[in-house]
Amino acid sequence: MEEIKHDEQLLQTDTMDLNIGPHHPATHGVLRIVATLDGERIIKAVPYIGYLHRGVEKLCEDLTYMQITPHFDRTDYVSNINNELSYVMAVEKLAEIKVPERAEFLRVIMLELNRILNHLIWVGSFANDVGLFGTAFMYSFRDRDLIQRVMERVTGARVHYHYLTYGGVREEVHDDFEADVKKLADWIPGRVDEYEMLLEDNEVFRARTIGVGVLDKEEAINYGCSGPFLRSTGVPIDLRKLEPYSVYPLFDFDIPVGKNGDAFDRFKVRMNEMRESAKIIKQAIEGLPGGPIRAKVPRKIRLPKGEVYIRTENTKGEFGVYLVSDGGEKPYRLKLRSPSYTNLMYGSRVVEGMVLPDVVAVLASVDIVLGCIDR
Amino acid sequence: MGLLIGIGLALLVIVLVLTHIIVFIWCELKIFAHIMDRYGPIETGKFHGVLQPFADVLKLMNKEDTVPGASDRLIFKVAPFVVFVPAFMAIGAIPLSATLVVINLDIGAFYIIALSAFTFVGMIMAGWSSFNKYSLLGAFRAAGQLLSYELPFGLTIAGVAMMASSLNLITIVNKQVVPNAFIQPIGFLVFVIAAEAELSRSPFDIPHAESEIIAGYHIEYSGMRWALFYLAEYVSLIILCSMTALLFLGGFKGPILPPPVWFLLKVYVLFFILAWIRITFPRVRPDQLMDLGWKVLLPASLLNIVLTASIIILLPDIWPVALAVTEFTIVIATLIYLGRTRR
């Protein structure tokens, strides 16, 4: 969009402060942005966070290691199992627990299914925010449900799965699991095509996203951005490849990257990531080994004195857990590194100078979950 | 006596229009639901939720009519009527057949666009008087939108009037041997896009964009006052579907079936297409709409007028064929060009 320059002498305009949120359809939870507007143009946007602060980090200091896991489902409440992974890996590293191979495979399957769930909810709400009222949202929830049904049969829950635990996974899968997951893995790429048909070929959608919210590669890295948000600029940083953990090195998959770093590229990156996830799931289910699903670990463990930082590739970027143990049965300190937080900080810098509708589109393209930012 | 008949007719028209609005609302609920792959209302009224619009209206009637304390009370209260009344006034000039019309105005087409532009005055009044920053933004957006589409909208009607040498809607319909859409495709496309903007429906629902300015100009309204905005939107929908049918699709003309049936059929097909567009298109930005209005629609409608005028004068015998060939060539060439140069 061309820059509009006012002749200061002729046209004196006043600015207006606008509270976008905490209750606003486009803030995905309770984010508050105080925007200084000149007409519709944003001069300055300051995000205010903390409306969903529950003190998870402090809470964890008073819980045993087993009791902490479900809290990780509730930080970023759309990529639950991905969050659990960082935590259980941190405990496993300190306690030097070896996870059985079957458990690792099951973890990867559930992680990637969870990644698809997250990207589906993202595409629905992103379409909603650029003004497609409900259609993509309904489609994404229809598709989410089919995945959730499989995950529900395994974990017993539809949203807060609490599936991982240190030493392995909590539940053995049901008999039809392999057939169910194979069906899902075959069917997901077709559904992704449907979203692309609905949105990518839509001229209005292209006009709203191409060239909107272009990120600067260097600055995005300096801000500490990660995940699809950073990859849209063409930086192929994915911890699954960069610092392989679990059994990811066994699988063949690509890291989709964008070119221009605009909202459209972020859409494309996430769509392609769903395809890659389906590929990983297919390989994992075909190579699913037998054996125990959990190492022999007592329910109540004491970790040796020490500290550890584990980072894994969350659905939104790098999700880190910094765990300090003083040798007791509760952590001394637990610190989370939320990808949404860093991405939002840069995202809200990028919107300065844009018009209000673009702000909504760009913030939606960042993919934030306030539960993870505020913790 | 004449006055009584007049009032009776007016009431009849209002009842008829309200009936159609209820059918529209129910159809829209079901169309949206099925496009979204869900059922929509299914319980209310036993048969596929037919009573859902009535339930909605009853709910709205029972709601408290709130007026914000800091608002400009008089303007705030009058604004819904400024939107609603002109929309209803325009209905009277729409002919259902060559004889079935409340008032047969010689400037029917002009009268209708004049009144439908009036609804934006009400929107601006509502947005300004609500004392809310979001509604103010909505009002500004409504003003900007009005300026950007109204000119091409009027100019395409001029193109049709030149072919029929009249602004009377019945004459315009009677002169159409072939529907005007096949003779003036440029005019037709510009008219439909401008009509979408006039309705402020998606992809042009800019004055009340949910995800940006929440509800825009009617953010502070509740209960029946809000319902008046809602109703006015549907009355405008009926009017603009009727106008499209009359000006470009041969209106009430058609084989076998009686004229009013043909007319309503065309209106409902257009309504379906508009509902379809509404639910599958994202929203454009205000500046993109202005770009579209001033840089694309206005030149296109001027081109349409120039072509129509010059071809009618230069080739008085075969002008409909010549005009159709020229305009279709331009439309197809433009589409091919746009397809090639797509980002």
XYZ file of C-alpha atoms in Angstrom:
718
model
C 0.000 0.000 0.000
C 1.273 3.431 -0.836
C 2.137 5.734 1.986
C -0.317 8.559 2.435
C 1.371 11.849 3.290
C -0.641 14.635 4.781
C 0.290 18.214 4.225
C 0.646 19.307 7.844
C -0.245 22.885 7.012
C -3.474 22.068 5.245
C -4.765 19.131 7.178
C -4.445 18.913 10.908
C -5.693 15.593 12.161
C -6.125 14.447 15.714
C -5.176 11.044 16.975
C -7.481 8.781 18.888
C -6.600 6.096 21.389
C -8.528 2.928 20.845
C -8.670 0.021 23.222
C -8.695 -3.131 21.134
C -9.633 -5.676 23.736
C -9.486 -7.231 26.301
C -12.879 -8.210 24.912
C -12.755 -8.002 21.181
C -13.646 -10.632 18.588
C -10.191 -10.562 17.034
C -7.912 -10.789 20.065
C -8.227 -14.550 20.596
C -8.690 -14.458 24.298
C -7.959 -11.495 26.486
C -5.247 -9.493 24.810
C -5.528 -5.740 25.058
C -3.906 -3.529 22.483
C -3.923 0.186 23.018
C -3.728 1.595 19.543
C -3.141 5.223 18.696
C -5.129 5.828 15.564
C -4.925 8.523 12.953
C -8.174 7.855 11.142
C -7.807 4.139 10.575
C -4.038 4.128 10.526
C -2.210 2.780 13.545
C 0.564 5.068 14.723
C 1.450 3.012 17.740
C 0.237 -0.274 19.101
C 1.092 -1.386 22.615
C -0.019 -4.840 23.679
C -1.003 -5.278 27.306
C -0.907 -8.822 28.548
C -1.603 -10.548 31.819
C -5.379 -10.798 31.796
C -5.119 -14.572 31.823
C -2.289 -14.837 34.314
C -2.820 -17.890 36.497
C 0.639 -18.164 38.019
C 1.389 -21.543 36.500
C 5.121 -21.240 37.119
C 4.658 -20.456 40.807
C 1.967 -23.088 41.133
C 4.326 -25.741 39.828
C 6.790 -25.096 42.645
C 4.254 -26.561 45.033
C 3.393 -29.674 43.044
C 5.152 -32.980 42.637
C 6.644 -33.788 39.258
C 3.735 -36.053 38.411
C 1.145 -33.441 39.297
C 2.703 -30.774 37.093
C 2.094 -32.380 33.692
C -1.622 -31.494 33.360
C -0.783 -27.835 33.908
C 1.146 -27.876 30.667
C -2.014 -28.866 28.835
C -3.524 -25.652 30.035
C -0.838 -23.127 29.183
C -1.216 -23.241 25.441
C -4.578 -24.914 25.320
C -4.511 -25.808 21.645
C -1.136 -27.521 21.465
C -1.336 -29.494 24.668
C 0.772 -32.554 24.032
C 3.504 -30.443 22.460
C 3.781 -28.525 25.708
C 3.851 -31.642 27.827
C 6.764 -32.918 25.779
C 9.122 -30.124 26.790
C 8.365 -30.726 30.445
C 8.605 -34.515 30.448
C 11.814 -34.327 28.438
C 13.258 -31.972 31.019
C 12.391 -34.377 33.836
C 13.692 -37.320 31.853
C 16.974 -35.583 31.207
C 17.551 -34.752 34.864
C 16.471 -38.169 36.082
C 18.246 -39.900 33.187
C 15.238 -41.961 32.197
C 15.380 -43.941 28.965
C 12.070 -43.865 27.121
C 10.996 -47.098 25.320
C 10.842 -46.859 21.559
C 7.143 -47.615 21.307
C 6.413 -44.714 23.616
C 8.520 -42.390 21.472
C 6.614 -43.424 18.376
C 3.268 -42.934 20.079
C 4.440 -39.555 21.274
C 5.376 -38.464 17.773
C 2.027 -39.583 16.388
C 0.117 -37.681 19.031
C 2.372 -34.632 18.762
C 1.808 -34.368 15.052
C -1.928 -34.934 15.376
C -1.916 -32.138 17.914
C 0.024 -29.931 15.529
C -2.637 -30.493 12.911
C -5.351 -29.644 15.442
C -3.592 -26.387 16.219
C -3.124 -25.403 12.601
C -6.757 -26.245 11.862
C -8.017 -23.966 14.606
C -5.604 -21.335 13.351
C -6.822 -21.427 9.774
C -10.437 -21.181 10.959
C -9.876 -18.197 13.165
C -7.562 -16.519 10.685
C -10.235 -16.736 8.006
C -12.712 -15.343 10.524
C -10.444 -12.405 11.223
C -9.948 -11.468 7.598
C -13.719 -11.453 7.340
C -14.805 -14.845 6.062
C -17.663 -15.242 8.455
C -17.653 -18.743 9.848
C -17.221 -21.021 6.852
C -13.574 -21.974 7.232
C -14.081 -22.002 10.992
C -16.870 -24.548 10.744
C -14.857 -26.668 8.314
C -11.863 -26.644 10.612
C -13.952 -27.652 13.604
C -15.565 -30.439 11.621
C -12.139 -31.776 10.733
C -10.791 -31.243 14.232
C -13.575 -33.371 15.603
C -12.581 -36.400 13.558
C -9.021 -36.156 14.855
C -10.187 -35.474 18.384
C -12.292 -38.619 18.347
C -9.220 -40.755 17.722
C -7.247 -38.907 20.358
C -10.133 -39.193 22.780
C -10.179 -42.966 22.413
C -6.511 -43.051 23.323
C -6.302 -40.466 26.076
C -9.858 -40.185 27.366
C -9.970 -36.433 26.832
C -10.848 -34.200 23.927
C -8.833 -31.116 24.748
C -6.601 -31.491 27.790
C -5.082 -34.805 26.887
C -2.487 -35.277 29.611
C -1.018 -38.087 27.572
C 2.703 -37.852 28.147
C 4.415 -38.657 31.350
C 8.066 -38.985 32.201
C 9.262 -42.369 31.037
C 6.732 -42.736 28.256
C 3.047 -42.262 27.669
C 0.148 -42.800 30.012
C -2.152 -45.149 28.115
C -1.807 -48.053 25.726
C -3.635 -47.393 22.465
C -6.817 -49.181 21.459
C -6.881 -52.031 18.962
C -8.126 -49.998 16.001
C -5.601 -47.252 16.624
C -3.362 -48.090 13.680
C -6.265 -48.272 11.245
C -7.772 -45.043 12.614
C -4.553 -43.078 12.383
C -3.746 -44.426 8.938
C -7.136 -43.265 7.779
C -6.501 -39.812 9.254
C -3.065 -39.544 7.698
C -4.466 -40.390 4.279
C -7.333 -38.023 4.636
C -5.651 -34.907 6.033
C -3.844 -33.786 2.832
C -7.179 -33.816 0.974
C -8.713 -31.589 3.613
C -5.766 -29.220 3.433
C -6.417 -28.965 -0.294
C -9.972 -27.969 0.545
C -8.810 -25.065 2.723
C -6.471 -23.930 0.006
C -9.300 -24.114 -2.482
C -11.523 -22.035 -0.219
C -8.935 -19.411 0.705
C -5.826 -19.417 -1.440
C -7.657 -19.053 -4.730
C -9.959 -16.398 -3.343
C -9.059 -13.040 -4.840
C -10.208 -11.105 -1.779
C -8.220 -13.352 0.543
C -5.118 -12.790 -1.593
C -5.685 -9.055 -1.551
C -5.990 -9.123 2.225
C -2.910 -11.249 2.899
C -0.313 -10.880 0.141
C 2.176 -8.204 1.112
C 0.463 -7.604 4.447
C 2.527 -7.735 7.627
C 5.860 -8.379 5.941
C 8.447 -9.415 8.496
C 12.075 -8.484 8.406
C 14.197 -11.611 8.558
C 16.974 -10.166 10.710
C 14.657 -8.380 13.070
C 12.456 -11.442 13.502
C 15.510 -13.450 14.537
C 16.685 -10.703 16.855
C 13.309 -10.607 18.548
C 13.606 -14.334 19.163
C 10.696 -15.327 16.956
C 10.285 -18.948 16.035
C 7.937 -21.422 14.473
C 5.848 -20.889 11.353
C 5.943 -17.166 12.098
C 9.703 -17.071 11.545
C 9.719 -19.729 8.842
C 7.412 -17.597 6.710
C 10.373 -15.275 6.146
C 12.378 -18.138 4.645
C 14.467 -19.086 7.677
C 14.349 -22.884 7.865
C 14.656 -23.135 11.645
C 12.783 -26.083 13.007
C 14.007 -27.723 16.197
C 12.806 -31.091 14.955
C 15.581 -30.897 12.360
C 17.998 -28.533 14.044
C 18.316 -30.324 17.379
C 16.521 -33.591 16.725
C 14.789 -35.032 19.752
C 12.577 -38.049 20.327
C 12.540 -40.226 17.188
C 12.183 -37.410 14.668
C 15.497 -38.226 12.940
C 13.968 -41.521 11.786
C 11.361 -39.814 9.662
C 11.583 -38.180 6.319
C 9.911 -34.778 6.218
C 10.549 -31.260 4.952
C 10.401 -27.899 6.637
C 8.057 -25.687 4.662
C 9.288 -22.111 4.430
C 7.854 -18.981 2.913
C 9.488 -16.369 0.711
C 8.215 -12.906 1.537
C 7.265 -13.244 5.176
C 3.756 -11.868 4.703
C 0.482 -13.169 6.102
C -0.121 -15.224 2.987
C 3.192 -17.034 3.430
C 2.315 -17.823 7.008
C -0.907 -19.349 5.764
C 0.971 -21.396 3.172
C 3.607 -22.522 5.669
C 0.971 -23.796 8.069
C -0.955 -25.543 5.329
C 2.195 -27.295 4.160
C 3.127 -28.162 7.724
C -0.126 -30.049 8.064
C 0.841 -32.076 4.999
C 4.287 -32.769 6.467
C 2.707 -33.778 9.773
C 0.499 -36.232 7.924
C 3.640 -37.632 6.294
C 5.328 -38.088 9.677
C 2.242 -39.714 11.160
C 2.071 -42.146 8.266
C 5.707 -43.156 8.649
C 5.371 -43.440 12.424
C 2.279 -45.610 12.325
C 3.846 -47.910 9.743
C 6.978 -48.354 11.817
C 5.246 -48.518 15.198
C 7.241 -51.046 17.227
C 5.922 -53.238 20.009
C 7.084 -53.263 23.595
C 6.365 -51.361 26.745
C 4.873 -47.890 26.598
C 6.542 -46.679 29.755
C 9.895 -47.066 31.450
C 9.837 -48.326 34.987
C 9.662 -45.076 36.916
C 8.127 -44.611 40.345
C 5.115 -42.320 40.471
C 6.762 -40.023 42.952
C 10.304 -39.216 41.924
C 13.056 -37.143 43.364
C 15.246 -35.431 40.831
C 18.944 -35.004 41.484
C 20.119 -31.499 42.176
C 20.686 -29.603 38.990
C 19.120 -27.575 36.241
C 18.108 -28.239 32.686
C 16.703 -26.307 29.737
C 14.796 -28.257 27.134
C 13.347 -26.720 24.019
C 11.127 -28.427 21.518
C 9.291 -27.344 18.418
C 5.852 -26.427 19.584
C 3.074 -25.799 17.068
C 3.861 -22.098 17.380
C 7.603 -22.181 17.738
C 10.201 -22.880 20.336
C 8.618 -23.930 23.609
C 11.211 -24.134 26.328
C 11.169 -25.407 29.874
C 13.838 -24.384 32.346
C 13.740 -26.686 35.335
C 15.783 -26.242 38.511
C 15.776 -29.027 41.044
C 17.123 -28.802 44.566
C 16.937 -32.545 45.050
C 13.411 -32.576 46.432
C 10.243 -34.070 45.038
C 9.049 -30.692 43.827
C 10.830 -28.381 41.413
C 12.687 -25.452 42.892
C 11.891 -23.288 39.914
C 10.121 -23.864 36.639
C 10.273 -21.302 33.849
C 8.441 -21.520 30.556
C 9.521 -19.918 27.336
C 6.455 -19.242 25.290
C 6.743 -18.855 21.514
C 3.500 -16.863 21.394
C 5.031 -14.219 23.644
C 8.052 -13.414 21.489
C 6.059 -13.690 18.295
C 3.440 -11.288 19.615
C 6.104 -8.776 20.638
C 7.427 -8.611 17.104
C 3.970 -8.925 15.579
C 2.776 -5.859 17.445
C 5.812 -3.906 16.231
C 5.119 -4.819 12.622
C 1.562 -3.473 12.710
C 2.646 0.098 13.312
C 1.732 2.194 10.305
C -0.914 -0.207 9.074
C -4.659 0.292 8.931
C -6.945 -1.354 11.457
C -8.111 -4.294 9.279
C -4.496 -5.210 8.546
C -3.669 -5.150 12.238
C -6.353 -7.741 12.839
C -5.100 -9.857 9.951
C -1.465 -9.663 11.039
C -2.163 -10.422 14.689
C -4.277 -13.372 13.611
C -1.474 -14.611 11.368
C 0.960 -14.628 14.298
C -1.071 -17.389 15.978
C -1.077 -16.417 19.617
C -2.675 -18.174 22.531
C -3.026 -15.894 25.511
C -2.983 -18.802 27.904
C 0.603 -19.400 26.915
C 1.617 -15.749 26.934
C 0.180 -14.932 30.353
C 0.687 -18.386 31.888
C -61.808 7.084 0.435
C -58.718 7.392 -1.739
C -56.628 7.947 1.361
C -58.030 4.812 2.996
C -57.237 2.720 -0.078
C -53.772 4.206 -0.084
C -53.162 3.312 3.555
C -54.581 -0.168 2.977
C -52.276 -0.719 0.012
C -49.301 0.559 1.952
C -50.069 -1.841 4.805
C -50.455 -4.676 2.319
C -47.066 -3.869 0.784
C -45.438 -3.724 4.221
C -46.934 -7.081 5.213
C -45.834 -8.642 1.921
C -42.329 -7.288 2.265
C -42.056 -8.443 5.881
C -43.221 -11.910 4.850
C -40.507 -12.048 2.239
C -37.933 -10.818 4.723
C -38.870 -13.643 7.078
C -38.514 -16.132 4.237
C -35.187 -14.506 3.315
C -33.879 -14.739 6.845
C -34.846 -18.377 7.182
C -33.409 -19.225 3.748
C -30.224 -17.410 4.622
C -29.858 -19.281 7.913
C -30.262 -22.564 6.075
C -28.063 -21.624 3.099
C -25.271 -20.447 5.404
C -25.593 -23.551 7.523
C -25.459 -25.948 4.610
C -22.529 -24.172 2.987
C -20.767 -24.382 6.355
C -21.576 -28.087 6.528
C -23.997 -27.944 9.442
C -27.778 -28.113 9.833
C -28.749 -24.651 11.009
C -32.021 -24.200 12.917
C -33.730 -27.561 13.043
C -36.012 -27.664 16.100
C -38.017 -24.418 16.117
C -41.346 -24.987 14.385
C -40.827 -28.727 13.888
C -40.019 -28.490 10.152
C -36.364 -27.485 9.620
C -36.624 -24.580 12.034
C -39.115 -22.545 9.979
C -40.170 -20.554 13.029
C -36.624 -19.462 13.867
C -37.015 -15.920 12.405
C -40.171 -15.432 14.518
C -38.338 -16.614 17.606
C -35.525 -14.180 16.826
C -37.943 -11.277 16.443
C -39.718 -12.171 19.710
C -36.390 -12.283 21.496
C -35.444 -8.876 20.103
C -38.787 -7.368 21.144
C -38.250 -8.517 24.717
C -34.815 -6.992 24.949
C -34.211 -3.777 26.796
C -33.877 -0.696 24.638
C -30.683 0.825 25.994
C -29.457 4.316 25.208
C -25.866 5.138 26.173
C -25.709 7.885 28.780
C -23.268 10.078 26.887
C -25.002 9.723 23.538
C -26.859 12.375 21.598
C -30.245 10.985 22.576
C -32.440 12.466 19.851
C -30.165 11.532 16.949
C -29.500 8.163 18.511
C -33.206 7.383 18.668
C -34.066 8.746 15.236
C -31.204 7.103 13.356
C -32.751 3.604 12.977
C -35.821 5.151 11.387
C -33.714 7.187 8.988
C -32.258 3.892 7.843
C -35.490 1.965 7.863
C -38.134 4.295 6.423
C -36.424 5.236 3.110
C -35.654 1.593 2.508
C -39.345 0.792 2.813
C -40.358 3.807 0.718
C -38.407 2.498 -2.227
C -40.375 -0.758 -2.275
C -43.480 0.970 -3.688
C -41.838 1.735 -7.010
C -40.904 -1.845 -7.820
C -43.181 -3.457 -10.422
C -44.087 -7.119 -10.005
C -45.591 -7.158 -13.493
C -46.542 -4.621 -16.183
C -49.610 -3.643 -14.139
C -48.879 -4.801 -10.592
C -47.081 -1.798 -9.134
C -47.957 0.583 -6.299
C -46.750 3.753 -7.994
C -45.553 3.719 -11.574
C -42.999 6.532 -11.518
C -41.403 7.841 -14.678
C -38.147 8.169 -12.788
C -38.536 4.886 -10.918
C -34.904 3.788 -11.202
C -33.650 7.169 -10.057
C -36.127 7.288 -7.153
C -34.954 3.926 -5.863
C -31.234 4.650 -5.932
C -31.809 8.025 -4.332
C -33.656 6.428 -1.425
C -31.271 3.526 -0.994
C -28.347 5.947 -0.722
C -30.261 7.611 2.091
C -29.731 4.660 4.432
C -26.093 5.679 4.780
C -27.157 8.988 6.305
C -28.839 6.994 9.057
C -25.731 4.894 9.529
C -23.585 7.980 9.944
C -26.116 9.462 12.378
C -26.116 6.255 14.416
C -22.353 6.007 14.455
C -21.837 9.620 15.364
C -24.457 9.831 18.117
C -23.525 6.589 19.908
C -20.479 8.138 21.578
C -18.371 5.097 20.913
C -15.056 4.979 19.108
C -15.907 1.813 17.254
C -19.232 3.171 16.043
C -17.493 6.364 14.963
C -15.045 4.348 12.886
C -18.012 2.457 11.452
C -19.715 5.718 10.504
C -16.566 7.031 8.790
C -16.262 3.795 6.927
C -19.927 4.004 5.848
C -19.313 7.520 4.493
C -16.214 6.427 2.606
C -18.035 3.439 1.212
C -20.975 5.525 0.011
C -18.652 7.870 -1.871
C -16.742 5.091 -3.558
C -19.560 2.979 -4.976
C -22.468 5.393 -5.466
C -21.080 7.035 -8.606
C -20.478 3.869 -10.666
C -23.784 2.549 -9.326
C -25.694 5.504 -10.727
C -23.723 5.551 -13.978
C -24.569 1.940 -14.818
C -28.238 2.794 -14.418
C -27.642 5.623 -16.883
C -26.309 3.036 -19.332
C -29.496 1.007 -19.033
C -31.665 4.116 -19.306
C -29.902 5.034 -22.565
C -30.837 1.709 -24.107
C -34.470 1.979 -23.028
C -34.642 5.793 -23.445
C -36.520 5.856 -20.155
C -36.054 5.681 -16.401
C -39.446 4.045 -15.929
C -38.830 0.531 -14.663
C -41.757 -0.993 -16.567
C -40.578 0.572 -19.844
C -37.038 -0.623 -19.179
C -38.325 -4.181 -18.710
C -40.632 -4.066 -21.715
C -37.831 -2.859 -24.003
C -35.620 -5.813 -23.055
C -35.996 -8.436 -25.769
C -32.799 -10.049 -24.564
C -31.915 -9.395 -20.905
C -29.649 -6.366 -20.647
C -26.999 -8.411 -18.866
C -26.202 -10.058 -22.217
C -25.938 -6.727 -24.002
C -24.111 -4.759 -21.311
C -22.011 -7.295 -19.380
C -19.713 -4.535 -18.112
C -22.649 -2.576 -16.767
C -24.106 -5.710 -15.206
C -20.886 -6.654 -13.402
C -20.302 -3.122 -12.154
C -23.893 -2.903 -10.994
C -23.765 -6.182 -9.075
C -20.479 -5.281 -7.359
C -21.732 -1.804 -6.491
C -24.987 -3.306 -5.227
C -23.021 -5.590 -2.901
C -21.233 -2.507 -1.578
C -24.544 -0.685 -1.214
C -25.882 -3.566 0.852
C -22.710 -3.470 2.957
C -22.644 -7.226 2.944
C -19.556 -9.369 2.810
C -17.136 -8.919 1.009
C -18.022 -5.233 1.563
C -19.403 -5.402 5.115
C -16.932 -2.714 6.040
C -19.161 -0.419 8.168
C -19.947 -3.240 10.598
C -16.926 -5.515 10.223
C -17.210 -7.959 13.119
C -13.565 -8.833 13.513
C -12.306 -5.255 13.258
C -14.779 -2.767 14.692
C -17.076 -5.314 16.345
C -20.473 -4.094 15.140
C -19.566 -0.723 13.682
C -22.231 1.929 13.644
C -24.884 -0.118 15.470
C -22.651 -1.301 18.303
C -24.665 0.508 20.988
C -28.103 -0.462 19.738
C -30.180 -3.200 21.255
C -33.634 -4.689 20.982
C -36.052 -3.354 18.372
C -33.877 -0.400 17.423
C -31.156 -2.820 16.437
C -33.773 -4.952 14.677
C -34.700 -1.941 12.535
C -31.138 -1.810 11.181
C -31.314 -5.500 10.577
C -34.671 -5.267 8.807
C -33.515 -2.318 6.725
C -30.597 -4.415 5.518
C -32.991 -7.058 4.266
C -35.336 -4.513 2.684
C -32.312 -3.115 0.830
C -31.457 -6.642 -0.163
C -34.921 -7.129 -1.665
C -34.718 -3.785 -3.436
C -31.306 -4.370 -4.939
C -32.119 -7.915 -6.028
C -35.276 -6.523 -7.641
C -33.340 -3.719 -9.304
C -30.804 -6.153 -10.714
C -33.611 -8.359 -11.988
C -35.493 -5.425 -13.516
C -32.586 -3.563 -15.071
C -30.450 -6.425 -16.267
C -32.293 -9.743 -16.207
C -35.547 -8.972 -17.954
C -37.521 -8.342 -14.781
C -40.938 -9.978 -14.835
C -40.582 -11.226 -18.413
C -40.307 -14.934 -19.086
C -42.095 -17.773 -20.839
C -45.027 -19.882 -19.533
C -45.101 -18.748 -15.883
C -47.015 -15.567 -14.905
C -44.909 -12.366 -14.611
C -44.860 -11.987 -10.778
C -43.630 -15.574 -10.456
C -40.802 -14.935 -12.901
C -39.909 -11.774 -11.065
C -39.795 -13.437 -7.647
C -37.881 -16.377 -9.082
C -35.185 -14.056 -10.396
C -35.075 -12.164 -7.118
C -34.649 -15.376 -5.141
C -31.933 -16.720 -7.424
C -30.038 -13.435 -7.041
C -30.590 -13.591 -3.302
C -29.121 -17.088 -3.231
C -26.065 -15.954 -5.179
C -25.564 -13.008 -2.832
C -25.870 -15.276 0.210
C -23.367 -17.639 -1.366
C -20.887 -14.811 -1.962
C -21.431 -13.505 1.541
C -20.440 -16.733 3.199
C -17.431 -17.637 1.056
C -15.628 -14.308 0.685
C -13.386 -12.558 3.187
C -13.800 -8.843 3.696
C -11.929 -6.226 1.670
C -10.192 -3.334 3.356
C -11.813 0.121 3.183
C -8.948 1.467 1.088
C -9.216 -1.506 -1.259
C -12.920 -0.800 -1.717
C -12.111 2.830 -2.551
C -9.443 1.654 -4.989
C -11.998 -0.621 -6.561
C -14.677 2.060 -6.671
C -12.609 4.902 -8.095
C -9.979 3.097 -10.137
C -11.947 0.179 -11.561
C -15.706 0.546 -11.276
C -15.933 4.232 -12.183
C -13.789 3.986 -15.346
C -15.596 0.778 -16.283
C -19.008 2.362 -15.913
C -17.872 5.408 -17.903
C -16.544 3.111 -20.611
C -19.888 1.342 -20.597
C -21.720 4.642 -21.111
C -19.368 5.815 -23.862
C -19.625 2.494 -25.683
C -23.405 2.387 -25.367
C -23.887 5.960 -26.542
C -21.490 5.786 -29.468
C -22.680 2.413 -30.716
C -26.345 3.428 -30.509
C -25.575 6.511 -32.604
C -23.098 4.982 -35.040
C -24.908 1.714 -35.700
C -28.591 2.486 -35.122
C -29.797 -0.714 -36.809
C -27.654 -3.416 -35.209
C -26.568 -1.679 -32.002
C -27.649 -4.404 -29.521
C -25.551 -7.039 -31.289
C -22.600 -4.692 -31.805
C -22.698 -3.551 -28.179
C -22.914 -7.102 -26.873
C -19.975 -8.243 -29.027
C -17.828 -5.262 -28.019
C -18.529 -5.515 -24.313
C -18.133 -9.275 -24.136
C -14.804 -8.987 -25.956
C -13.616 -6.420 -23.422
C -14.790 -8.499 -20.451
C -13.160 -11.699 -21.707
C -9.927 -9.910 -22.644
C -9.782 -8.319 -19.178
C -10.383 -11.646 -17.478
C -7.631 -13.303 -19.513
C -5.269 -10.437 -18.716
C -6.068 -10.614 -15.007
C -5.601 -14.368 -15.026
C -2.180 -14.018 -16.642
C -0.890 -11.260 -14.401
C -2.148 -12.733 -11.132
C 0.282 -12.499 -8.271
